[in-house]
XYZ file of N, CA and C in Angstrom:
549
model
N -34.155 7.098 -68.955
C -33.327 8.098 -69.602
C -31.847 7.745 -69.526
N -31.353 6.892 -68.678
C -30.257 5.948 -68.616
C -29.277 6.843 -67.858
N -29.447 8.313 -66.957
C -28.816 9.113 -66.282
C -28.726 8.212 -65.616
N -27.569 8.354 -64.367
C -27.256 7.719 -62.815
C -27.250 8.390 -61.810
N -28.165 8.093 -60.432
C -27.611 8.975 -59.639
C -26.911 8.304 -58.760
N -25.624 9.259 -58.242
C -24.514 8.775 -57.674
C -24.428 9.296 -55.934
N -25.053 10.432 -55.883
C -25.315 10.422 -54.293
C -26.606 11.343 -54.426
N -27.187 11.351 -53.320
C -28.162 12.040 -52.540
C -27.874 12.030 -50.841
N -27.508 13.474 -50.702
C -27.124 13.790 -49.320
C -27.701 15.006 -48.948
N -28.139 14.813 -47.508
C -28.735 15.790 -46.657
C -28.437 16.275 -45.544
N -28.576 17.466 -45.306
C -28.153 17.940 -44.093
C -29.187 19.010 -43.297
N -29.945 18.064 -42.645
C -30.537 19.352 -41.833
C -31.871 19.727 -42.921
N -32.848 20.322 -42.468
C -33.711 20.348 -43.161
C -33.968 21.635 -44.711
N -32.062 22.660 -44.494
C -31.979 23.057 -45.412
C -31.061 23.158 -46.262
N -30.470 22.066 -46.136
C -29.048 21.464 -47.275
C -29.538 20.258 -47.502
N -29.251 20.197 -49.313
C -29.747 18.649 -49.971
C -29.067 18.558 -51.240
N -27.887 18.099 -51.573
C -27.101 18.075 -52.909
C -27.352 16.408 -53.195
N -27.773 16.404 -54.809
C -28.104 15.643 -55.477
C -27.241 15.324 -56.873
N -26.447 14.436 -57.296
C -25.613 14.021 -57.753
C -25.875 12.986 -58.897
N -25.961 13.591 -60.317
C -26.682 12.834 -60.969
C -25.341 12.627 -62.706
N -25.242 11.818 -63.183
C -24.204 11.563 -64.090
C -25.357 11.672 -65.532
N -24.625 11.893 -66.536
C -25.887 11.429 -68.102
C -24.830 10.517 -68.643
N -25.817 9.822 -68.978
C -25.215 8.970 -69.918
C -23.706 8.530 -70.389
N -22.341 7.653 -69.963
C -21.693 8.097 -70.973
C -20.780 9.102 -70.997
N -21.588 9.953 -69.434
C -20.401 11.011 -69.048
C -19.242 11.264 -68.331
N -18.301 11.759 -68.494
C -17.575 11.576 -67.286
C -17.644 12.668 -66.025
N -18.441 13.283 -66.631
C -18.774 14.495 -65.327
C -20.431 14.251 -65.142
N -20.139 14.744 -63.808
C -21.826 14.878 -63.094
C -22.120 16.523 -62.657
N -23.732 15.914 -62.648
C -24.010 17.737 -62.058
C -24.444 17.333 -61.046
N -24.047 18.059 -60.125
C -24.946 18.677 -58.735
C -25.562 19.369 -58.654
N -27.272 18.973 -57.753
C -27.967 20.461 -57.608
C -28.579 20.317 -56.172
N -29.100 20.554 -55.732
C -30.181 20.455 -54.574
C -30.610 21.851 -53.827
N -31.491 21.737 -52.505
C -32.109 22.879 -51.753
C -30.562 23.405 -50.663
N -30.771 24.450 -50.973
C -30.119 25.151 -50.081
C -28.824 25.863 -51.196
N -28.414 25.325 -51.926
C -27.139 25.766 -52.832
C -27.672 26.134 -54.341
N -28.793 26.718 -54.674
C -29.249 26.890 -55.836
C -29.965 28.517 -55.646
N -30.002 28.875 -54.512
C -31.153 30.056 -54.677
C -30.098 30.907 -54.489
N -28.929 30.982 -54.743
C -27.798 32.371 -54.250
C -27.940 33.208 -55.572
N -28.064 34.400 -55.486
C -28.006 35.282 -57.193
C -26.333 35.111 -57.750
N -26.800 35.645 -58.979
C -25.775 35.198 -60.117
C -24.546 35.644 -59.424
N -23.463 34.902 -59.593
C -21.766 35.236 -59.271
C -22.035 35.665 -57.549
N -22.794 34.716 -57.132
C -22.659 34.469 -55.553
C -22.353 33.284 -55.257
N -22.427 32.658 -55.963
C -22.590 30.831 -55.805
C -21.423 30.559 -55.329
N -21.311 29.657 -53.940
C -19.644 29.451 -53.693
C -19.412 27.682 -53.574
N -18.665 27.427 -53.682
C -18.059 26.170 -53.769
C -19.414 25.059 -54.746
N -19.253 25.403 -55.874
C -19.851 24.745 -56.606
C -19.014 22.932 -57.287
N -19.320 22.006 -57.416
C -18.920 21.496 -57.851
C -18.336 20.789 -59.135
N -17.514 20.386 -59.748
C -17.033 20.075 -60.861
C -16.300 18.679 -60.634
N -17.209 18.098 -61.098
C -16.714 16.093 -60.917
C -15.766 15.934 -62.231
N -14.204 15.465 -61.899
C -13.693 14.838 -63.276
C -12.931 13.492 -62.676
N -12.325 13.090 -63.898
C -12.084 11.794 -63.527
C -10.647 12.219 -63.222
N -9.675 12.893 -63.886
C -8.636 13.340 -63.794
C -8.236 14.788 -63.389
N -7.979 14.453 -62.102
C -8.044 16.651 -61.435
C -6.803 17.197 -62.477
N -5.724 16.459 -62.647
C -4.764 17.180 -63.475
C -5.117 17.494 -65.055
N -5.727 16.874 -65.652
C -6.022 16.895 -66.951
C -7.099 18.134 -66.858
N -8.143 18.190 -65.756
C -8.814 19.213 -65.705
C -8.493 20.651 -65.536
N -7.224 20.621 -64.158
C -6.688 21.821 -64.030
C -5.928 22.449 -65.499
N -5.313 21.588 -65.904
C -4.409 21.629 -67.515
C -5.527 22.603 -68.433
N -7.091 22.028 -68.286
C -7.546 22.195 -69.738
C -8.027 24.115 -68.734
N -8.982 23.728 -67.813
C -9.002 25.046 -67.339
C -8.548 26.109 -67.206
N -7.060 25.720 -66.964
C -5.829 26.833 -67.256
C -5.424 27.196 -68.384
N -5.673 26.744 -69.416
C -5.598 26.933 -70.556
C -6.416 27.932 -71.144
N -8.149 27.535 -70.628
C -9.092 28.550 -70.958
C -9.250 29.784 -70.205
N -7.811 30.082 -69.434
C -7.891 31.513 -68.571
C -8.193 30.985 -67.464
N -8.347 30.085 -66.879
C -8.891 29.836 -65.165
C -7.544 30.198 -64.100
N -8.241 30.853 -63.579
C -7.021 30.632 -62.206
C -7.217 29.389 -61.471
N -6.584 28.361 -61.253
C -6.795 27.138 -60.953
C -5.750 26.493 -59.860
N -6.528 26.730 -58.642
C -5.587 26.228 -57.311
C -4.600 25.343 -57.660
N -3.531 24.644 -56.887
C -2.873 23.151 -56.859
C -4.188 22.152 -56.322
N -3.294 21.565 -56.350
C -4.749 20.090 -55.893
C -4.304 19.769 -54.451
N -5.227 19.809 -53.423
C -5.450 19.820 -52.411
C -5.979 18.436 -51.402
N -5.967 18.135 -50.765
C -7.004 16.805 -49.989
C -7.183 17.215 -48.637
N -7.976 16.560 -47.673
C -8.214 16.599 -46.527
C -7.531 15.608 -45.671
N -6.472 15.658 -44.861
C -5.952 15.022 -43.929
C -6.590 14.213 -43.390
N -7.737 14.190 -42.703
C -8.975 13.390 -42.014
C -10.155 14.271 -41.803
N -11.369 13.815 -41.665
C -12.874 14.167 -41.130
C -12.499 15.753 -40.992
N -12.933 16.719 -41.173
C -12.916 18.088 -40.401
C -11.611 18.794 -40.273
N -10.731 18.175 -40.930
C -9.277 18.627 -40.815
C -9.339 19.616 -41.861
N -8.181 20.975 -41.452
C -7.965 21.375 -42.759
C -7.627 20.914 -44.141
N -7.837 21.686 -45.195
C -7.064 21.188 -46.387
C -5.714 21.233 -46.636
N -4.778 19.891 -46.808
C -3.323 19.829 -47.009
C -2.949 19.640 -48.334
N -1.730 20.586 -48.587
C -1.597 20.831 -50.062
C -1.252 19.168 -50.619
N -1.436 18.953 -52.324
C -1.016 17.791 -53.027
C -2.315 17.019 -53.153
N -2.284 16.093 -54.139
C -3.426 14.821 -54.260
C -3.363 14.344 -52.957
N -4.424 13.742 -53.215
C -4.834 12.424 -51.556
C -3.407 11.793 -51.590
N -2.978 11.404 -50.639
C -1.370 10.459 -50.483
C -1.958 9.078 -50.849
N -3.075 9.115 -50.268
C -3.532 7.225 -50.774
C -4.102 6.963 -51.594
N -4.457 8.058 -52.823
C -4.645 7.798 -53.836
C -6.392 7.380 -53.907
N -7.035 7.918 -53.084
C -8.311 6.885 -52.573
C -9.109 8.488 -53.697
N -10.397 7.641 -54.232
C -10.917 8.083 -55.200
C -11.893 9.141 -54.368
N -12.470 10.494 -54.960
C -13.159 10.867 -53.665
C -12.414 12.023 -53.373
N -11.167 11.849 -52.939
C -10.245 12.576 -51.868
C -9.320 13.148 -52.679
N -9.214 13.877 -54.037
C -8.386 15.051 -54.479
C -8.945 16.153 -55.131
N -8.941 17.299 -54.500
C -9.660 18.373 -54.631
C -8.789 19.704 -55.413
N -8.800 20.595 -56.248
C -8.949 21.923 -56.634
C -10.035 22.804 -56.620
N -8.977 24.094 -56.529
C -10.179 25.035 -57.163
C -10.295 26.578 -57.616
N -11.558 27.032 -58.250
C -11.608 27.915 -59.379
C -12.143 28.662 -59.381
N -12.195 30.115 -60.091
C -13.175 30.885 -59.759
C -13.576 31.376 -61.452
N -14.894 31.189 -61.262
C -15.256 31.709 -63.264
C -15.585 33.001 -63.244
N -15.366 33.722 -64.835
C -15.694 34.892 -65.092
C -16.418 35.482 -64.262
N -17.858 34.705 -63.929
C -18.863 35.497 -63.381
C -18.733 35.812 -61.688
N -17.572 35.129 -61.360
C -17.515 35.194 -59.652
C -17.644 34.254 -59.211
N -18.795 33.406 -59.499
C -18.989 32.330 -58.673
C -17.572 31.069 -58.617
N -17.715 30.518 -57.214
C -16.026 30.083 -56.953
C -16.914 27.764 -57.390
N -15.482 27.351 -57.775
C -16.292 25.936 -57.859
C -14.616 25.414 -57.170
N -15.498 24.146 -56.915
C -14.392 23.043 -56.656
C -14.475 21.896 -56.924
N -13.104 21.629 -58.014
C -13.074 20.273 -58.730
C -12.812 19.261 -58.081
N -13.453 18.112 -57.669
C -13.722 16.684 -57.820
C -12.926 15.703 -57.517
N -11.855 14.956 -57.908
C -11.352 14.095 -58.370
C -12.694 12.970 -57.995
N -13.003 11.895 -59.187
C -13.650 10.659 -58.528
C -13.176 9.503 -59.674
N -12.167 9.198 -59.233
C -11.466 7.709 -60.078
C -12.737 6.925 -60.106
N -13.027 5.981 -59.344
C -13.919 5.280 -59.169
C -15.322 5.516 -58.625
N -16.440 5.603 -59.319
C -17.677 6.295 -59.101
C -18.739 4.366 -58.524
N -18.921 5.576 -57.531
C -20.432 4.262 -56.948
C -21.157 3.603 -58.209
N -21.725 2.628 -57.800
C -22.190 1.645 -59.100
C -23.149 2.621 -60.138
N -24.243 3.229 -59.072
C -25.119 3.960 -59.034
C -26.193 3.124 -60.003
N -27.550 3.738 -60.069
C -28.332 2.725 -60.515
C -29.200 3.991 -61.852
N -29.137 3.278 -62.785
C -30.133 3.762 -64.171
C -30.999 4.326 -63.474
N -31.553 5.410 -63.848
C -33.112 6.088 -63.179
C -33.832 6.194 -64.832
N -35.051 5.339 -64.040
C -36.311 5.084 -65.513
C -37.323 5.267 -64.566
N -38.209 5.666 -65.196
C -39.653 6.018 -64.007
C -40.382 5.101 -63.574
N -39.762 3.716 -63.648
C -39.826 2.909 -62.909
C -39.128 2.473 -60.834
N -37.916 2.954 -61.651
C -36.792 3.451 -60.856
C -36.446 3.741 -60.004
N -37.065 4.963 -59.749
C -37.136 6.724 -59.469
C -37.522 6.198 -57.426
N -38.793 5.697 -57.677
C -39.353 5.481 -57.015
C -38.721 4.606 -55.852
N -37.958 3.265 -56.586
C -37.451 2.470 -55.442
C -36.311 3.188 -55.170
N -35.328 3.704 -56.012
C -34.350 4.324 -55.751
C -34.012 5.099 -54.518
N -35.209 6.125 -54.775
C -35.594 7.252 -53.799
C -35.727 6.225 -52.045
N -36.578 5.079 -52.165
C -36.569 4.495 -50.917
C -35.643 3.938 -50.635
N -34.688 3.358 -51.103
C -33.208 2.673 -50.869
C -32.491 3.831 -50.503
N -32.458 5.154 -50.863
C -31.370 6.257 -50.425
C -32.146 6.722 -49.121
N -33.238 6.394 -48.421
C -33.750 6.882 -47.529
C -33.542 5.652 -46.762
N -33.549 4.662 -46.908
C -33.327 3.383 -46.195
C -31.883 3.403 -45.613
N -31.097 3.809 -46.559
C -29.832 3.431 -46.198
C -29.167 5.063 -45.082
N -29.923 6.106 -45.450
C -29.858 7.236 -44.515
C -30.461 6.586 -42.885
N -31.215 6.208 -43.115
C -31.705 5.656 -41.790
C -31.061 4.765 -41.208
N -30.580 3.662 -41.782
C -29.459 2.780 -41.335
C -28.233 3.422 -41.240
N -27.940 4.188 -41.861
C -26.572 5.123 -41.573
C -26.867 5.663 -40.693
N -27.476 6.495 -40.022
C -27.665 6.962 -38.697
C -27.616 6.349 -38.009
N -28.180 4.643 -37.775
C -27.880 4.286 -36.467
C -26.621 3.409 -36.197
N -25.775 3.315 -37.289
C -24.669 2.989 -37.670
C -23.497 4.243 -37.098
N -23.925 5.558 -37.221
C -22.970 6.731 -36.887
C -23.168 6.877 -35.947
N -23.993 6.768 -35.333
C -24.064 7.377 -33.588
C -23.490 6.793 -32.985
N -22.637 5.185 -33.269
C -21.588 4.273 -32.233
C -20.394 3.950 -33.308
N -20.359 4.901 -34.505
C -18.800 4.782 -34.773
C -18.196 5.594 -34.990
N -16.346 5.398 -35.216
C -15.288 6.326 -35.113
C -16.045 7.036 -36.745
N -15.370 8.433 -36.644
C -15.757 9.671 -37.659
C -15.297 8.496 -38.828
N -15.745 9.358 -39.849
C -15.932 8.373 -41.243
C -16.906 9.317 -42.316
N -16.438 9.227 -43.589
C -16.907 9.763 -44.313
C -18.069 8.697 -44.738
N -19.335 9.588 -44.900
C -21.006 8.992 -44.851
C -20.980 7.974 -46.486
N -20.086 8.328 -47.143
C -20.062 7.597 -48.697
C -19.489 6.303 -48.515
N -18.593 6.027 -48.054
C -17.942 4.771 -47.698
C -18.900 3.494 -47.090
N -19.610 4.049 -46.061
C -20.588 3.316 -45.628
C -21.258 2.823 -46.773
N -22.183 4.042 -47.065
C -23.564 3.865 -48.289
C -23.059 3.068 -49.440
N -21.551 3.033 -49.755
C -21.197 2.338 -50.588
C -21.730 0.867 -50.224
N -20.816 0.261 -49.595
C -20.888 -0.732 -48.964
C -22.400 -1.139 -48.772
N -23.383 -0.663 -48.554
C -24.583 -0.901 -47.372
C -25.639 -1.153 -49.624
N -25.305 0.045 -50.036
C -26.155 0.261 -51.329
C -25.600 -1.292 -52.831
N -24.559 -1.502 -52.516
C -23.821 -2.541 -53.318
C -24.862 -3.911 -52.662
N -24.700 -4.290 -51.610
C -25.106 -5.059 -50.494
C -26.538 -5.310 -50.891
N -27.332 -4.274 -50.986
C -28.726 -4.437 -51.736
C -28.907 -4.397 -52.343
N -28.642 -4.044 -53.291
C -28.533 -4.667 -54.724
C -28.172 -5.898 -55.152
N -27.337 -6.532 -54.189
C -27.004 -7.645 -54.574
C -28.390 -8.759 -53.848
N -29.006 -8.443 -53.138
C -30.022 -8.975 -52.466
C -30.241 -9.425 -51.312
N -29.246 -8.361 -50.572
C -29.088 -8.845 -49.133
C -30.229 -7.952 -48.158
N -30.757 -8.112 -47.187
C -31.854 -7.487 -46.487
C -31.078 -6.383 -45.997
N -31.815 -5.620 -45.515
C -31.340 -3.743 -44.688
C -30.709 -4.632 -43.476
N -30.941 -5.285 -42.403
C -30.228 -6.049 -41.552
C -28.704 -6.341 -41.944
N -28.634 -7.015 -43.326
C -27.292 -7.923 -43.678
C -26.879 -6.652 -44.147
N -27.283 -5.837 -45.202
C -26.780 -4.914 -45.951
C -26.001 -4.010 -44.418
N -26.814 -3.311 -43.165
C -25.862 -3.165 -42.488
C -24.492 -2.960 -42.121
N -24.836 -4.866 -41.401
C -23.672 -5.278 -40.895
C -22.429 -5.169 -42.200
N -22.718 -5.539 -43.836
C -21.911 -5.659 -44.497
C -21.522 -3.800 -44.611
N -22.064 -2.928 -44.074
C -21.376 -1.499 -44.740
C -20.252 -1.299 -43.088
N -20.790 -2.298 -41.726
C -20.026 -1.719 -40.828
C -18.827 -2.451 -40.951
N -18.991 -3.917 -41.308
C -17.750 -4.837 -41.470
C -16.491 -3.862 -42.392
N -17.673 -3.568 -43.520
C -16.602 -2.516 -44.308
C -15.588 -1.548 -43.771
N -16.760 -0.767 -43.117
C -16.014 0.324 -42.749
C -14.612 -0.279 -40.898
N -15.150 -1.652 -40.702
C -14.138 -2.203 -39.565
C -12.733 -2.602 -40.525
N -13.118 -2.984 -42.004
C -12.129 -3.724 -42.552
C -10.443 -2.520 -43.274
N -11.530 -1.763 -42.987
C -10.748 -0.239 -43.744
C -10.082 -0.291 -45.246
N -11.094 -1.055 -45.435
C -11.015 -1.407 -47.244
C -12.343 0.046 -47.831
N -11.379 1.305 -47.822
C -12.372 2.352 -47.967
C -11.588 2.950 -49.245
């Protein structure tokens, strides 16, 4: 169907957001367990992927949105500090909105999107085991390093296999990464 998916992340056995692009697009949807069963105009921090947070806030505000400034996170668990990311790092510039119906979202910034891989029902299948492969290697990768956002790794570790390196090499190449601080 030539969609991409761009993350699959879990937390705990009842948070699971799934991150999928169509074709061609520049926005993605998110869905998964735990953030889908809230009733109508309960839904909170929903997401909205663009490539440009300013062009987005612009068009939103236009259509009546009340639309935060753009925001980032200082480090891991830190509060949110007003302005774009300072380093410009893709990922890391955030707004946000609340629609007619109540429910509140928060826009995105993602300059540069993971390679991510075509899903054909061929696909589906290895896909699904490479994002579970590389969860498993990310775990034993996090339990002996400094805090770090879990995407940076998977970047690194998911590029790595694809290119045809074993779960061993793929690894070491997502920790070298994350030692090289080329994030």
């Amino acid at each position: 169907m030539g969609w991409r998916l761009d993350a699959d992340f879990a937390a705990g056995d009842n948070w699971r957001v799934v991150q999928l692009t169509p074709p061609g697009s520049p926005c993605s949807i998110h869905f998964g367990k735990g953030i889908s069963k809230a009733a109508p105009g309960s839904f909170q921090n929903l997401y909205l992927v663009v490539s440009d947070i300013e062009v987005a806030r612009q068009e939103l505000t236009s259509r009546g949105a009340n639309v935060s400034g753009a925001f980032h996170f200082a480090g891991f668990g830190e509060p949110p500090a007003p302005g774009p990311d300072p380093q410009g790092r893709s990922y890391g510039t955030y707004a946000s909105f609340s629609d007619p119906d109540g429910n509140s979202w928060l826009l995105q910034e993602i300059k540069t999107r993971l390679p991510g891989r075509g899903l054909s029902s061929p696909d589906v299948a290895a896909l699904t085991e490479l994002l579970r492969e590389a969860e498993t290697r990310h775990g034993a990768y996090e339990s002996t390093a400094p805090k770090h956002h879990w995407s940076d790794w998977y970047a690194a570790y998911i590029v790595a296999r694809q290119q045809g390196r074993t779960p061993e090499e793929a690894a070491s190449d997502g920790a070298l990464h994350m030692a090289s601080g080329r994030r």
